[in-house]
Short mmCIF file of the C-alpha atoms (twelve columns), coordinates in Angstrom:
data_MODEL
# 
_entry.id   MODEL 
# 
loop_
_atom_site.group_PDB 
_atom_site.id 
_atom_site.type_symbol 
_atom_site.label_atom_id 
_atom_site.label_alt_id 
_atom_site.label_comp_id 
_atom_site.label_asym_id 
_atom_site.label_seq_id 
_atom_site.Cartn_x 
_atom_site.Cartn_y 
_atom_site.Cartn_z 
_atom_site.pdbx_PDB_model_num 
ATOM 1   C CA . MET A 1   203.002 314.615 157.324 1 
ATOM 2   C CA . LYS A 2   203.159 318.513 158.573 1 
ATOM 3   C CA . ILE A 3   202.071 320.716 155.901 1 
ATOM 4   C CA . LEU A 4   202.167 324.640 156.022 1 
ATOM 5   C CA . ILE A 5   199.151 326.245 153.991 1 
ATOM 6   C CA . THR A 6   200.060 330.071 153.286 1 
ATOM 7   C CA . SER A 7   197.594 332.380 151.613 1 
ATOM 8   C CA . ASP A 8   197.194 336.179 152.204 1 
ATOM 9   C CA . LEU A 9   193.825 335.501 152.164 1 
ATOM 10  C CA . TYR A 10  191.996 333.489 154.930 1 
ATOM 11  C CA . SER A 11  188.958 334.071 157.099 1 
ATOM 12  C CA . ALA A 12  189.033 338.011 157.904 1 
ATOM 13  C CA . GLY A 13  188.921 341.062 156.292 1 
ATOM 14  C CA . PRO A 14  189.648 344.634 156.807 1 
ATOM 15  C CA . LYS A 15  188.811 345.847 159.717 1 
ATOM 16  C CA . GLY A 16  186.410 341.992 160.844 1 
ATOM 17  C CA . LYS A 17  184.244 342.293 157.929 1 
ATOM 18  C CA . LEU A 18  183.697 338.723 157.225 1 
ATOM 19  C CA . THR A 19  185.368 337.619 153.717 1 
ATOM 20  C CA . ALA A 20  184.731 335.484 151.365 1 
ATOM 21  C CA . ASN A 21  185.777 334.000 147.636 1 
ATOM 22  C CA . GLY A 22  187.161 331.218 145.119 1 
ATOM 23  C CA . VAL A 23  190.920 331.031 147.172 1 
ATOM 24  C CA . ILE A 24  189.131 331.171 150.454 1 
ATOM 25  C CA . THR A 25  187.436 329.134 150.099 1 
ATOM 26  C CA . SER A 26  189.857 326.603 148.287 1 
ATOM 27  C CA . VAL A 27  192.124 326.888 151.590 1 
ATOM 28  C CA . LYS A 28  189.515 326.121 153.603 1 
ATOM 29  C CA . ASN A 29  188.178 323.622 151.839 1 
ATOM 30  C CA . LEU A 30  191.583 321.822 151.470 1 
ATOM 31  C CA . GLN A 31  192.487 321.993 155.170 1 
ATOM 32  C CA . SER A 32  189.122 321.158 156.723 1 
ATOM 33  C CA . GLU A 33  190.622 317.622 153.613 1 
ATOM 34  C CA . LEU A 34  194.224 317.572 154.959 1 
ATOM 35  C CA . GLU A 35  193.051 317.354 159.049 1 
ATOM 36  C CA . HIS A 36  189.981 315.213 158.001 1 
ATOM 37  C CA . LEU A 37  192.734 312.583 156.099 1 
ATOM 38  C CA . GLY A 38  195.168 312.286 159.615 1 
ATOM 39  C CA . HIS A 39  197.613 315.463 159.144 1 
ATOM 40  C CA . GLU A 40  198.942 318.197 161.005 1 
ATOM 41  C CA . VAL A 41  197.961 321.704 159.225 1 
ATOM 42  C CA . ARG A 42  199.229 324.430 160.511 1 
ATOM 43  C CA . VAL A 43  198.239 328.271 157.637 1 
ATOM 44  C CA . LEU A 44  200.085 330.858 157.930 1 
ATOM 45  C CA . THR A 45  198.042 334.418 156.489 1 
ATOM 46  C CA . LEU A 46  197.580 338.109 156.830 1 
ATOM 47  C CA . SER A 47  196.166 339.792 160.294 1 
ATOM 48  C CA . ASP A 48  193.347 342.580 159.518 1 
ATOM 49  C CA . THR A 49  195.831 344.296 161.133 1 
ATOM 50  C CA . THR A 50  199.300 345.906 161.866 1 
ATOM 51  C CA . HIS A 51  199.390 343.755 164.997 1 
ATOM 52  C CA . SER A 52  200.743 339.693 165.077 1 
ATOM 53  C CA . TYR A 53  198.288 337.338 166.946 1 
ATOM 54  C CA . LYS A 54  197.971 333.456 166.691 1 
ATOM 55  C CA . GLU A 55  194.652 331.321 166.845 1 
ATOM 56  C CA . GLY A 56  195.316 328.103 167.201 1 
ATOM 57  C CA . LYS A 57  196.983 326.933 164.210 1 
ATOM 58  C CA . ILE A 58  196.429 329.591 162.237 1 
ATOM 59  C CA . TYR A 59  199.535 331.804 162.417 1 
ATOM 60  C CA . TYR A 60  198.528 336.332 161.249 1 
ATOM 61  C CA . ILE A 61  200.697 337.910 160.274 1 
ATOM 62  C CA . CYS A 62  200.593 341.554 160.998 1 
ATOM 63  C CA . SER A 63  200.138 343.549 157.464 1 
ATOM 64  C CA . MET A 64  198.920 347.366 156.749 1 
ATOM 65  C CA . PRO A 65  196.380 348.689 154.108 1 
ATOM 66  C CA . ALA A 66  196.937 348.578 150.019 1 
ATOM 67  C CA . LEU A 67  196.561 351.185 147.355 1 
ATOM 68  C CA . VAL A 68  196.827 349.062 144.176 1 
ATOM 69  C CA . TYR A 69  192.934 346.884 144.963 1 
ATOM 70  C CA . PRO A 70  190.452 347.489 147.711 1 
ATOM 71  C CA . ASN A 71  190.871 345.999 150.004 1 
ATOM 72  C CA . ALA A 72  193.956 344.351 149.201 1 
ATOM 73  C CA . ARG A 73  196.325 344.593 152.542 1 
ATOM 74  C CA . ILE A 74  200.154 344.175 152.447 1 
ATOM 75  C CA . THR A 75  203.061 343.002 154.499 1 
ATOM 76  C CA . LEU A 76  207.047 343.621 154.746 1 
ATOM 77  C CA . PRO A 77  209.233 340.169 155.003 1 
ATOM 78  C CA . ILE A 78  210.110 341.241 158.506 1 
ATOM 79  C CA . HIS A 79  211.631 338.180 161.280 1 
ATOM 80  C CA . ASN A 80  208.169 338.306 162.993 1 
ATOM 81  C CA . ASP A 81  208.801 335.047 166.652 1 
ATOM 82  C CA . LEU A 82  205.330 333.275 164.412 1 
ATOM 83  C CA . VAL A 83  207.647 332.659 161.047 1 
ATOM 84  C CA . ARG A 84  210.581 331.401 163.568 1 
ATOM 85  C CA . GLU A 85  207.858 328.796 165.183 1 
ATOM 86  C CA . LEU A 86  206.450 327.973 162.359 1 
ATOM 87  C CA . ILE A 87  209.888 327.106 161.445 1 
ATOM 88  C CA . LEU A 88  211.107 325.147 164.425 1 
ATOM 89  C CA . TRP A 89  208.365 323.398 164.413 1 
ATOM 90  C CA . LYS A 90  209.801 321.979 160.731 1 
ATOM 91  C CA . PRO A 91  207.315 321.371 157.693 1 
ATOM 92  C CA . ASP A 92  207.782 318.874 155.525 1 
ATOM 93  C CA . VAL A 93  205.802 320.581 152.685 1 
ATOM 94  C CA . ILE A 94  204.783 324.540 152.331 1 
ATOM 95  C CA . HIS A 95  201.650 324.786 150.452 1 
ATOM 96  C CA . SER A 96  201.704 328.433 148.779 1 
ATOM 97  C CA . GLN A 97  198.173 330.076 147.770 1 
ATOM 98  C CA . CYS A 98  199.370 333.187 147.123 1 
ATOM 99  C CA . GLU A 99  202.633 335.075 144.932 1 
ATOM 100 C CA . ILE A 100 202.198 338.363 147.174 1 
ATOM 101 C CA . SER A 101 202.501 339.042 150.689 1 
ATOM 102 C CA . THR A 102 203.154 335.471 152.366 1 
ATOM 103 C CA . MET A 103 205.215 334.188 149.430 1 
ATOM 104 C CA . PRO A 104 208.237 335.507 151.012 1 
ATOM 105 C CA . TYR A 105 207.471 333.474 154.234 1 
ATOM 106 C CA . ALA A 106 207.180 330.521 152.074 1 
ATOM 107 C CA . ASP A 107 210.725 331.379 150.962 1 
ATOM 108 C CA . ARG A 108 211.816 331.798 153.540 1 
ATOM 109 C CA . ILE A 109 210.617 328.534 156.133 1 
ATOM 110 C CA . SER A 110 211.330 326.734 152.968 1 
ATOM 111 C CA . ARG A 111 214.933 327.873 153.232 1 
ATOM 112 C CA . CYS A 112 215.232 327.633 156.647 1 
ATOM 113 C CA . THR A 113 213.881 323.646 156.978 1 
ATOM 114 C CA . GLY A 114 213.876 322.227 153.504 1 
ATOM 115 C CA . ALA A 115 210.757 321.772 152.989 1 
ATOM 116 C CA . PRO A 116 209.741 322.227 148.935 1 
ATOM 117 C CA . ILE A 117 207.472 324.756 148.213 1 
ATOM 118 C CA . VAL A 118 203.797 323.860 146.590 1 
ATOM 119 C CA . HIS A 119 202.012 326.665 144.719 1 
ATOM 120 C CA . THR A 120 198.405 326.426 143.257 1 
ATOM 121 C CA . PHE A 121 197.808 329.641 141.093 1 
ATOM 122 C CA . HIS A 122 194.979 331.451 141.666 1 
ATOM 123 C CA . THR A 123 194.783 334.877 139.690 1 
ATOM 124 C CA . MET A 124 194.501 335.546 136.528 1 
ATOM 125 C CA . TYR A 125 196.682 339.101 136.767 1 
ATOM 126 C CA . GLU A 126 195.559 340.416 133.455 1 
ATOM 127 C CA . GLN A 127 192.136 340.663 133.968 1 
ATOM 128 C CA . TYR A 128 193.695 342.863 137.418 1 
ATOM 129 C CA . VAL A 129 195.616 345.446 135.809 1 
ATOM 130 C CA . GLY A 130 192.793 348.362 135.671 1 
ATOM 131 C CA . TYR A 131 193.247 348.368 139.348 1 
ATOM 132 C CA . ILE A 132 196.608 349.542 139.147 1 
ATOM 133 C CA . GLY A 133 196.790 351.952 135.615 1 
ATOM 134 C CA . ILE A 134 199.100 348.836 133.397 1 
ATOM 135 C CA . SER A 135 197.761 349.273 130.262 1 
ATOM 136 C CA . GLU A 136 196.391 346.392 128.280 1 
ATOM 137 C CA . ARG A 137 199.534 345.876 126.397 1 
ATOM 138 C CA . PHE A 138 202.065 345.408 128.549 1 
ATOM 139 C CA . SER A 139 200.067 343.347 131.034 1 
ATOM 140 C CA . LYS A 140 200.969 340.166 129.932 1 
ATOM 141 C CA . TYR A 141 205.306 340.311 129.991 1 
ATOM 142 C CA . THR A 142 204.402 342.011 133.262 1 
ATOM 143 C CA . VAL A 143 202.744 339.435 134.485 1 
ATOM 144 C CA . SER A 144 204.740 337.334 133.043 1 
ATOM 145 C CA . SER A 145 208.041 338.932 135.366 1 
ATOM 146 C CA . ILE A 146 206.547 338.939 137.996 1 
ATOM 147 C CA . ALA A 147 205.314 336.133 137.982 1 
ATOM 148 C CA . LYS A 148 209.144 334.176 137.668 1 
ATOM 149 C CA . TRP A 149 210.202 336.144 139.792 1 
ATOM 150 C CA . ARG A 150 208.054 335.315 142.773 1 
ATOM 151 C CA . LEU A 151 207.773 331.086 141.692 1 
ATOM 152 C CA . ARG A 152 211.715 331.246 141.802 1 
ATOM 153 C CA . ASN A 153 211.624 328.630 143.974 1 
ATOM 154 C CA . VAL A 154 208.674 326.868 143.962 1 
ATOM 155 C CA . SER A 155 209.283 323.129 142.885 1 
ATOM 156 C CA . LEU A 156 205.731 321.961 141.944 1 
ATOM 157 C CA . LEU A 157 203.445 324.253 140.554 1 
ATOM 158 C CA . ILE A 158 199.028 323.732 140.545 1 
ATOM 159 C CA . ALA A 159 196.492 325.196 138.044 1 
ATOM 160 C CA . PRO A 160 193.380 325.203 139.280 1 
ATOM 161 C CA . SER A 161 191.998 324.524 135.610 1 
ATOM 162 C CA . THR A 162 193.536 324.037 132.036 1 
ATOM 163 C CA . LYS A 163 193.079 327.561 131.546 1 
ATOM 164 C CA . THR A 164 195.763 328.324 134.415 1 
ATOM 165 C CA . LYS A 165 198.394 325.915 132.933 1 
ATOM 166 C CA . LYS A 166 197.660 327.219 129.395 1 
ATOM 167 C CA . ALA A 167 198.453 330.555 130.888 1 
ATOM 168 C CA . LEU A 168 201.365 329.261 132.846 1 
ATOM 169 C CA . GLU A 169 202.786 327.298 130.807 1 
ATOM 170 C CA . SER A 170 202.997 331.124 128.166 1 
ATOM 171 C CA . TYR A 171 205.290 332.728 131.424 1 
ATOM 172 C CA . SER A 172 207.610 329.871 130.204 1 
ATOM 173 C CA . LEU A 173 208.820 329.163 134.785 1 
ATOM 174 C CA . LYS A 174 210.687 326.969 135.206 1 
ATOM 175 C CA . ALA A 175 208.303 324.161 137.780 1 
ATOM 176 C CA . PRO A 176 206.262 321.554 136.552 1 
ATOM 177 C CA . ILE A 177 202.821 322.141 135.997 1 
ATOM 178 C CA . ARG A 178 199.757 320.079 137.494 1 
ATOM 179 C CA . VAL A 179 196.403 320.720 136.901 1 
ATOM 180 C CA . ILE A 180 194.642 319.932 140.065 1 
ATOM 181 C CA . PRO A 181 190.888 321.802 140.213 1 
ATOM 182 C CA . SER A 182 189.936 322.760 143.987 1 
ATOM 183 C CA . GLY A 183 186.915 321.425 145.349 1 
ATOM 184 C CA . ILE A 184 184.361 321.997 147.582 1 
ATOM 185 C CA . SER A 185 181.860 320.731 150.166 1 
ATOM 186 C CA . LEU A 186 179.260 319.456 148.265 1 
ATOM 187 C CA . SER A 187 177.828 317.951 151.099 1 
ATOM 188 C CA . GLN A 188 176.711 321.848 151.932 1 
ATOM 189 C CA . HIS A 189 175.543 322.683 148.497 1 
ATOM 190 C CA . ARG A 190 173.970 318.884 148.419 1 
ATOM 191 C CA . LYS A 191 171.583 320.446 150.902 1 
ATOM 192 C CA . ARG A 192 168.371 321.612 150.121 1 
ATOM 193 C CA . ILE A 193 166.091 323.638 150.873 1 
ATOM 194 C CA . SER A 194 162.706 322.966 151.820 1 
ATOM 195 C CA . ALA A 195 160.092 324.205 149.312 1 
ATOM 196 C CA . GLU A 196 158.402 326.627 152.149 1 
ATOM 197 C CA . THR A 197 162.056 328.518 152.921 1 
ATOM 198 C CA . ARG A 198 162.500 328.615 149.659 1 
ATOM 199 C CA . LYS A 199 159.410 330.511 149.317 1 
ATOM 200 C CA . LYS A 200 159.649 332.340 152.318 1 
ATOM 201 C CA . LYS A 201 163.467 333.680 152.470 1 
ATOM 202 C CA . ARG A 202 162.599 334.868 147.746 1 
ATOM 203 C CA . GLU A 203 159.169 336.873 149.730 1 
ATOM 204 C CA . GLU A 204 161.258 338.727 152.182 1 
ATOM 205 C CA . LEU A 205 163.660 339.714 149.148 1 
ATOM 206 C CA . GLY A 206 160.437 340.696 147.431 1 
ATOM 207 C CA . ILE A 207 160.528 338.193 144.815 1 
ATOM 208 C CA . GLY A 208 156.782 336.580 143.566 1 
ATOM 209 C CA . GLU A 209 155.976 332.787 142.982 1 
ATOM 210 C CA . LYS A 210 155.451 333.299 139.832 1 
ATOM 211 C CA . ASP A 211 158.855 336.028 139.175 1 
ATOM 212 C CA . PHE A 212 161.905 333.818 137.526 1 
ATOM 213 C CA . VAL A 213 165.152 334.429 138.238 1 
ATOM 214 C CA . LEU A 214 168.556 335.119 137.356 1 
ATOM 215 C CA . VAL A 215 171.300 334.321 140.654 1 
ATOM 216 C CA . PHE A 216 174.674 335.505 139.891 1 
ATOM 217 C CA . LEU A 217 176.653 334.885 142.881 1 
ATOM 218 C CA . GLY A 218 180.860 336.134 143.737 1 
ATOM 219 C CA . ARG A 219 183.152 339.083 145.202 1 
ATOM 220 C CA . LEU A 220 181.237 342.302 143.910 1 
ATOM 221 C CA . GLY A 221 184.867 344.216 141.402 1 
ATOM 222 C CA . LYS A 222 185.601 344.861 138.213 1 
ATOM 223 C CA . GLU A 223 186.856 342.260 136.612 1 
ATOM 224 C CA . LYS A 224 183.789 339.676 137.414 1 
ATOM 225 C CA . ASN A 225 182.084 342.249 134.262 1 
ATOM 226 C CA . ILE A 226 178.646 342.691 136.568 1 
ATOM 227 C CA . ASP A 227 177.710 345.640 134.446 1 
ATOM 228 C CA . GLU A 228 177.632 343.296 131.546 1 
ATOM 229 C CA . LEU A 229 175.095 341.775 133.905 1 
ATOM 230 C CA . LEU A 230 172.660 344.223 134.447 1 
ATOM 231 C CA . ARG A 231 172.868 345.363 130.109 1 
ATOM 232 C CA . LEU A 232 172.343 342.156 129.082 1 
ATOM 233 C CA . PHE A 233 168.914 341.740 132.172 1 
ATOM 234 C CA . SER A 234 167.920 345.276 131.032 1 
ATOM 235 C CA . ARG A 235 167.828 343.794 127.301 1 
ATOM 236 C CA . ALA A 236 166.051 341.121 128.076 1 
ATOM 237 C CA . ARG A 237 163.310 342.456 130.639 1 
ATOM 238 C CA . ARG A 238 161.717 343.361 128.128 1 
ATOM 239 C CA . THR A 239 160.874 340.307 126.666 1 
ATOM 240 C CA . TYR A 240 160.504 338.570 130.009 1 
ATOM 241 C CA . SER A 241 158.109 341.112 132.885 1 
ATOM 242 C CA . ASN A 242 158.891 338.146 135.759 1 
ATOM 243 C CA . LEU A 243 162.120 338.111 134.866 1 
ATOM 244 C CA . ARG A 244 164.240 339.520 138.428 1 
ATOM 245 C CA . LEU A 245 168.015 339.603 139.265 1 
ATOM 246 C CA . LEU A 246 169.396 339.079 142.353 1 
ATOM 247 C CA . ILE A 247 173.383 340.039 142.660 1 
ATOM 248 C CA . VAL A 248 174.448 337.822 146.334 1 
ATOM 249 C CA . GLY A 249 178.185 339.285 147.541 1 
ATOM 250 C CA . GLY A 250 179.680 342.708 148.486 1 
ATOM 251 C CA . GLY A 251 183.069 344.415 146.927 1 
ATOM 252 C CA . PRO A 252 183.550 347.266 145.690 1 
ATOM 253 C CA . ALA A 253 181.973 348.109 142.873 1 
ATOM 254 C CA . LYS A 254 178.661 347.238 144.444 1 
ATOM 255 C CA . GLU A 255 177.982 351.323 144.511 1 
ATOM 256 C CA . GLU A 256 178.648 351.966 141.180 1 
ATOM 257 C CA . LEU A 257 176.870 348.756 139.966 1 
ATOM 258 C CA . GLU A 258 173.515 350.046 142.179 1 
ATOM 259 C CA . GLU A 259 173.846 353.223 140.966 1 
ATOM 260 C CA . ARG A 260 174.347 351.543 137.327 1 
ATOM 261 C CA . ALA A 261 171.068 349.438 137.982 1 
ATOM 262 C CA . ALA A 262 168.810 352.644 138.570 1 
ATOM 263 C CA . LYS A 263 170.629 354.702 135.489 1 
ATOM 264 C CA . LEU A 264 169.340 351.622 133.684 1 
ATOM 265 C CA . GLY A 265 166.046 351.794 135.386 1 
ATOM 266 C CA . ILE A 266 166.029 348.230 136.369 1 
ATOM 267 C CA . ASP A 267 166.764 348.540 140.088 1 
ATOM 268 C CA . GLY A 268 163.754 347.656 141.253 1 
ATOM 269 C CA . ARG A 269 164.090 344.400 139.697 1 
ATOM 270 C CA . VAL A 270 167.201 344.143 140.529 1 
ATOM 271 C CA . ILE A 271 167.876 342.263 144.961 1 
ATOM 272 C CA . PHE A 272 172.298 342.933 145.776 1 
ATOM 273 C CA . THR A 273 172.129 341.294 148.827 1 
ATOM 274 C CA . GLY A 274 175.377 342.010 150.440 1 
ATOM 275 C CA . MET A 275 178.206 339.724 151.879 1 
ATOM 276 C CA . VAL A 276 176.317 335.959 152.998 1 
ATOM 277 C CA . ASP A 277 177.286 334.190 155.463 1 
ATOM 278 C CA . PRO A 278 179.263 331.556 153.664 1 
ATOM 279 C CA . ALA A 279 177.596 328.622 155.330 1 
ATOM 280 C CA . LEU A 280 174.530 329.875 153.476 1 
ATOM 281 C CA . VAL A 281 175.082 330.260 150.282 1 
ATOM 282 C CA . GLN A 282 173.579 327.638 149.342 1 
ATOM 283 C CA . THR A 283 170.317 328.713 150.407 1 
ATOM 284 C CA . TYR A 284 170.339 332.200 148.340 1 
ATOM 285 C CA . TYR A 285 171.906 329.802 145.111 1 
ATOM 286 C CA . GLN A 286 168.819 327.588 146.057 1 
ATOM 287 C CA . LEU A 287 166.630 330.917 145.420 1 
ATOM 288 C CA . GLY A 288 167.666 330.721 141.256 1 
ATOM 289 C CA . ASP A 289 166.115 329.463 138.735 1 
ATOM 290 C CA . VAL A 290 169.838 329.968 136.488 1 
ATOM 291 C CA . PHE A 291 172.889 331.063 137.062 1 
ATOM 292 C CA . VAL A 292 174.268 334.017 135.592 1 
ATOM 293 C CA . CYS A 293 178.032 334.935 135.054 1 
ATOM 294 C CA . ALA A 294 179.558 337.572 132.831 1 
ATOM 295 C CA . SER A 295 183.318 336.710 134.433 1 
ATOM 296 C CA . THR A 296 186.042 335.673 131.741 1 
ATOM 297 C CA . SER A 297 189.931 336.439 134.887 1 
ATOM 298 C CA . GLU A 298 188.530 333.265 136.628 1 
ATOM 299 C CA . THR A 299 190.910 330.488 136.806 1 
ATOM 300 C CA . GLN A 300 188.392 327.966 137.618 1 
ATOM 301 C CA . GLY A 301 185.384 328.981 138.778 1 
ATOM 302 C CA . LEU A 302 184.762 327.786 141.775 1 
ATOM 303 C CA . THR A 303 181.160 329.250 141.743 1 
ATOM 304 C CA . TYR A 304 179.542 327.611 138.860 1 
ATOM 305 C CA . ILE A 305 180.678 324.591 140.190 1 
ATOM 306 C CA . GLU A 306 179.120 325.725 143.688 1 
ATOM 307 C CA . ALA A 307 175.221 326.408 142.151 1 
ATOM 308 C CA . ALA A 308 175.604 323.535 139.245 1 
ATOM 309 C CA . ALA A 309 176.070 321.201 143.008 1 
ATOM 310 C CA . ASN A 310 173.560 323.069 144.165 1 
ATOM 311 C CA . GLY A 311 171.245 321.961 140.971 1 
ATOM 312 C CA . LEU A 312 170.477 325.161 138.629 1 
ATOM 313 C CA . PRO A 313 171.283 325.335 135.579 1 
ATOM 314 C CA . LEU A 314 173.722 327.314 133.906 1 
ATOM 315 C CA . LEU A 315 174.163 330.483 131.487 1 
ATOM 316 C CA . CYS A 316 177.579 332.732 131.245 1 
ATOM 317 C CA . ARG A 317 180.031 334.408 129.064 1 
ATOM 318 C CA . LYS A 318 182.289 331.727 127.330 1 
ATOM 319 C CA . ASP A 319 185.372 330.945 128.513 1 
ATOM 320 C CA . PRO A 320 187.955 327.658 128.562 1 
ATOM 321 C CA . CYS A 321 187.112 326.868 132.372 1 
ATOM 322 C CA . LEU A 322 183.627 326.138 131.730 1 
ATOM 323 C CA . THR A 323 184.869 322.976 129.912 1 
ATOM 324 C CA . ASP A 324 183.927 320.783 132.621 1 
ATOM 325 C CA . ILE A 325 181.412 322.198 134.668 1 
ATOM 326 C CA . LEU A 326 178.707 322.865 130.676 1 
ATOM 327 C CA . LYS A 327 177.609 320.814 128.969 1 
ATOM 328 C CA . GLU A 328 176.060 322.444 125.232 1 
ATOM 329 C CA . GLY A 329 172.987 322.422 125.624 1 
ATOM 330 C CA . GLU A 330 173.008 319.504 128.182 1 
ATOM 331 C CA . ASN A 331 173.098 321.920 131.531 1 
ATOM 332 C CA . GLY A 332 173.640 324.766 130.009 1 
ATOM 333 C CA . PHE A 333 174.225 327.325 127.373 1 
ATOM 334 C CA . SER A 334 177.960 329.953 127.677 1 
ATOM 335 C CA . TYR A 335 177.256 332.899 125.440 1 
ATOM 336 C CA . ALA A 336 179.636 335.395 123.553 1 
ATOM 337 C CA . ASN A 337 176.992 338.263 122.781 1 
ATOM 338 C CA . ALA A 338 173.553 339.153 123.326 1 
ATOM 339 C CA . LYS A 339 171.958 337.216 121.138 1 
ATOM 340 C CA . GLU A 340 172.741 333.699 122.338 1 
ATOM 341 C CA . PHE A 341 172.501 335.552 125.412 1 
ATOM 342 C CA . MET A 342 169.842 335.575 124.840 1 
ATOM 343 C CA . LYS A 343 168.465 332.045 123.255 1 
ATOM 344 C CA . GLY A 344 169.980 330.488 125.752 1 
ATOM 345 C CA . LEU A 345 167.517 332.934 128.579 1 
ATOM 346 C CA . SER A 346 163.948 332.077 125.877 1 
ATOM 347 C CA . PHE A 347 165.180 328.275 125.864 1 
ATOM 348 C CA . MET A 348 165.596 327.976 129.202 1 
ATOM 349 C CA . ALA A 349 162.771 330.776 130.427 1 
ATOM 350 C CA . ALA A 350 160.510 328.010 128.043 1 
ATOM 351 C CA . ASN A 351 161.431 324.933 129.285 1 
ATOM 352 C CA . PRO A 352 160.923 323.819 132.432 1 
ATOM 353 C CA . GLU A 353 161.137 319.915 131.703 1 
ATOM 354 C CA . TRP A 354 164.085 320.694 130.194 1 
ATOM 355 C CA . ARG A 355 165.336 322.878 133.217 1 
ATOM 356 C CA . ARG A 356 164.681 319.524 135.195 1 
ATOM 357 C CA . ALA A 357 166.665 318.259 133.407 1 
ATOM 358 C CA . ALA A 358 169.392 320.413 133.081 1 
ATOM 359 C CA . ARG A 359 170.018 320.561 137.401 1 
ATOM 360 C CA . LYS A 360 169.812 316.697 137.492 1 
ATOM 361 C CA . LYS A 361 172.790 316.580 134.971 1 
ATOM 362 C CA . SER A 362 174.181 319.643 136.707 1 
ATOM 363 C CA . GLU A 363 174.384 317.512 139.798 1 
ATOM 364 C CA . THR A 364 176.538 314.816 138.509 1 
ATOM 365 C CA . LEU A 365 178.984 317.285 136.548 1 
ATOM 366 C CA . SER A 366 179.484 318.241 140.377 1 
ATOM 367 C CA . LEU A 367 180.895 315.164 141.878 1 
ATOM 368 C CA . ARG A 368 184.294 315.421 140.300 1 
ATOM 369 C CA . PHE A 369 184.882 318.367 142.670 1 
ATOM 370 C CA . ASP A 370 184.059 316.854 145.530 1 
ATOM 371 C CA . LYS A 371 186.768 318.297 147.903 1 
ATOM 372 C CA . ALA A 372 187.667 314.507 149.645 1 
ATOM 373 C CA . VAL A 373 188.479 314.241 145.494 1 
ATOM 374 C CA . PHE A 374 190.920 317.590 146.408 1 
ATOM 375 C CA . GLY A 375 191.988 316.695 149.347 1 
ATOM 376 C CA . LYS A 376 194.075 313.294 148.201 1 
ATOM 377 C CA . SER A 377 194.988 314.867 144.406 1 
ATOM 378 C CA . ALA A 378 196.958 317.594 146.997 1 
ATOM 379 C CA . LEU A 379 199.228 314.750 148.639 1 
ATOM 380 C CA . ARG A 380 199.985 312.801 146.191 1 
ATOM 381 C CA . ALA A 381 201.436 316.103 144.079 1 
ATOM 382 C CA . TYR A 382 203.301 317.633 147.766 1 
ATOM 383 C CA . ALA A 383 205.464 314.177 147.411 1 
ATOM 384 C CA . TYR A 384 206.254 314.556 144.042 1 
ATOM 385 C CA . ALA A 385 207.690 317.446 145.378 1 
ATOM 386 C CA . MET A 386 209.803 316.109 148.005 1 
ATOM 387 C CA . ARG A 387 210.355 313.073 145.795 1 
ATOM 388 C CA . LEU A 388 212.122 316.635 143.217 1 
ATOM 389 C CA . SER A 389 213.472 318.336 146.408 1 
ATOM 390 C CA . ARG A 390 215.213 315.283 147.098 1 
ATOM 391 C CA . ALA A 391 216.135 314.852 144.245 1 
ATOM 392 C CA . ARG A 392 217.781 317.889 143.080 1 
ATOM 393 C CA . ARG A 393 220.091 318.150 146.665 1 
ATOM 394 C CA . LYS A 394 221.326 314.983 146.103 1 
ATOM 395 C CA . LYS A 395 222.892 315.979 142.870 1 
ATOM 396 C CA . ARG A 396 224.548 319.334 144.594 1 
# 
């Protein structure tokens, strides 16, 4: 099968900076698994310059910076030789991953070739209204209207979680919806670093042998609510003097968060690593004792799954996307307020035997999210979308 994946996000960010987030992880895992299963895959994405170019089976379309969101880029649906090449290639199905800049290209290629569009909805846009100045009161109406317009030609919608499916249903979209969790590379995240490597890396970061480390890994943006983690950590430090917070990742809020940590008087106990090589993220997860997250903007929460696959207990703000990866009291705790956060942390810190059992439970729960399962589920969705498309053509 010929499969075209379209995505605003792929690998190279603005000015060639290494970029990693949930969409990119999902796209790359899907691409590699589909190719492993013997299918021909090409990717249409945005260039980080005003020039279009091609690298192997990856087609980079010229783009320019968007002012509405840090590091975001947009493009105009202009006629492009690379797009014409993809039309002549005649994909059997188009799997769109983003609703903004590359969706018009997916629409055009679909019209010219008859290939149905399957679309994965990755982003809870209501959580991003602060970046563009839309009041919360109008955010849902705005998102719903834009979603109906952008996704009007989609044959099948994929929701990475039940939480996302419910959001899509509230938009009253016409296309049927399937829940398919995005997969992760379990082979990567089940690699265990040695005790010696862990000790050495922690020492390099200024982490003591007896320090109890909370680790957050992800994009440093306002929607991740990391400011809350800093405030909770500041409170917890009054009880646990050996507590450290390791924040792994880069993003537009990094400088602001560093300043916030300094104002709270915890900058000496909070470590910002900046962006790290995606091939090495398992090392950073395993430097921690507990994974923490305060975000409610996740459609699925790939970092929760990655953390679990790396054998970490979870302490996260309550959110529907935690349903399948956090079992309350078994491999972690969810919290709705500071009191519940402290209760969960206190239990974890005081019970090393429980933590050992929780690590095993986390590893077990992560198994259903292997990218091999993801790839096969996507193929079944493609076959269904193609049947729907053929049935519609017969009715015309």
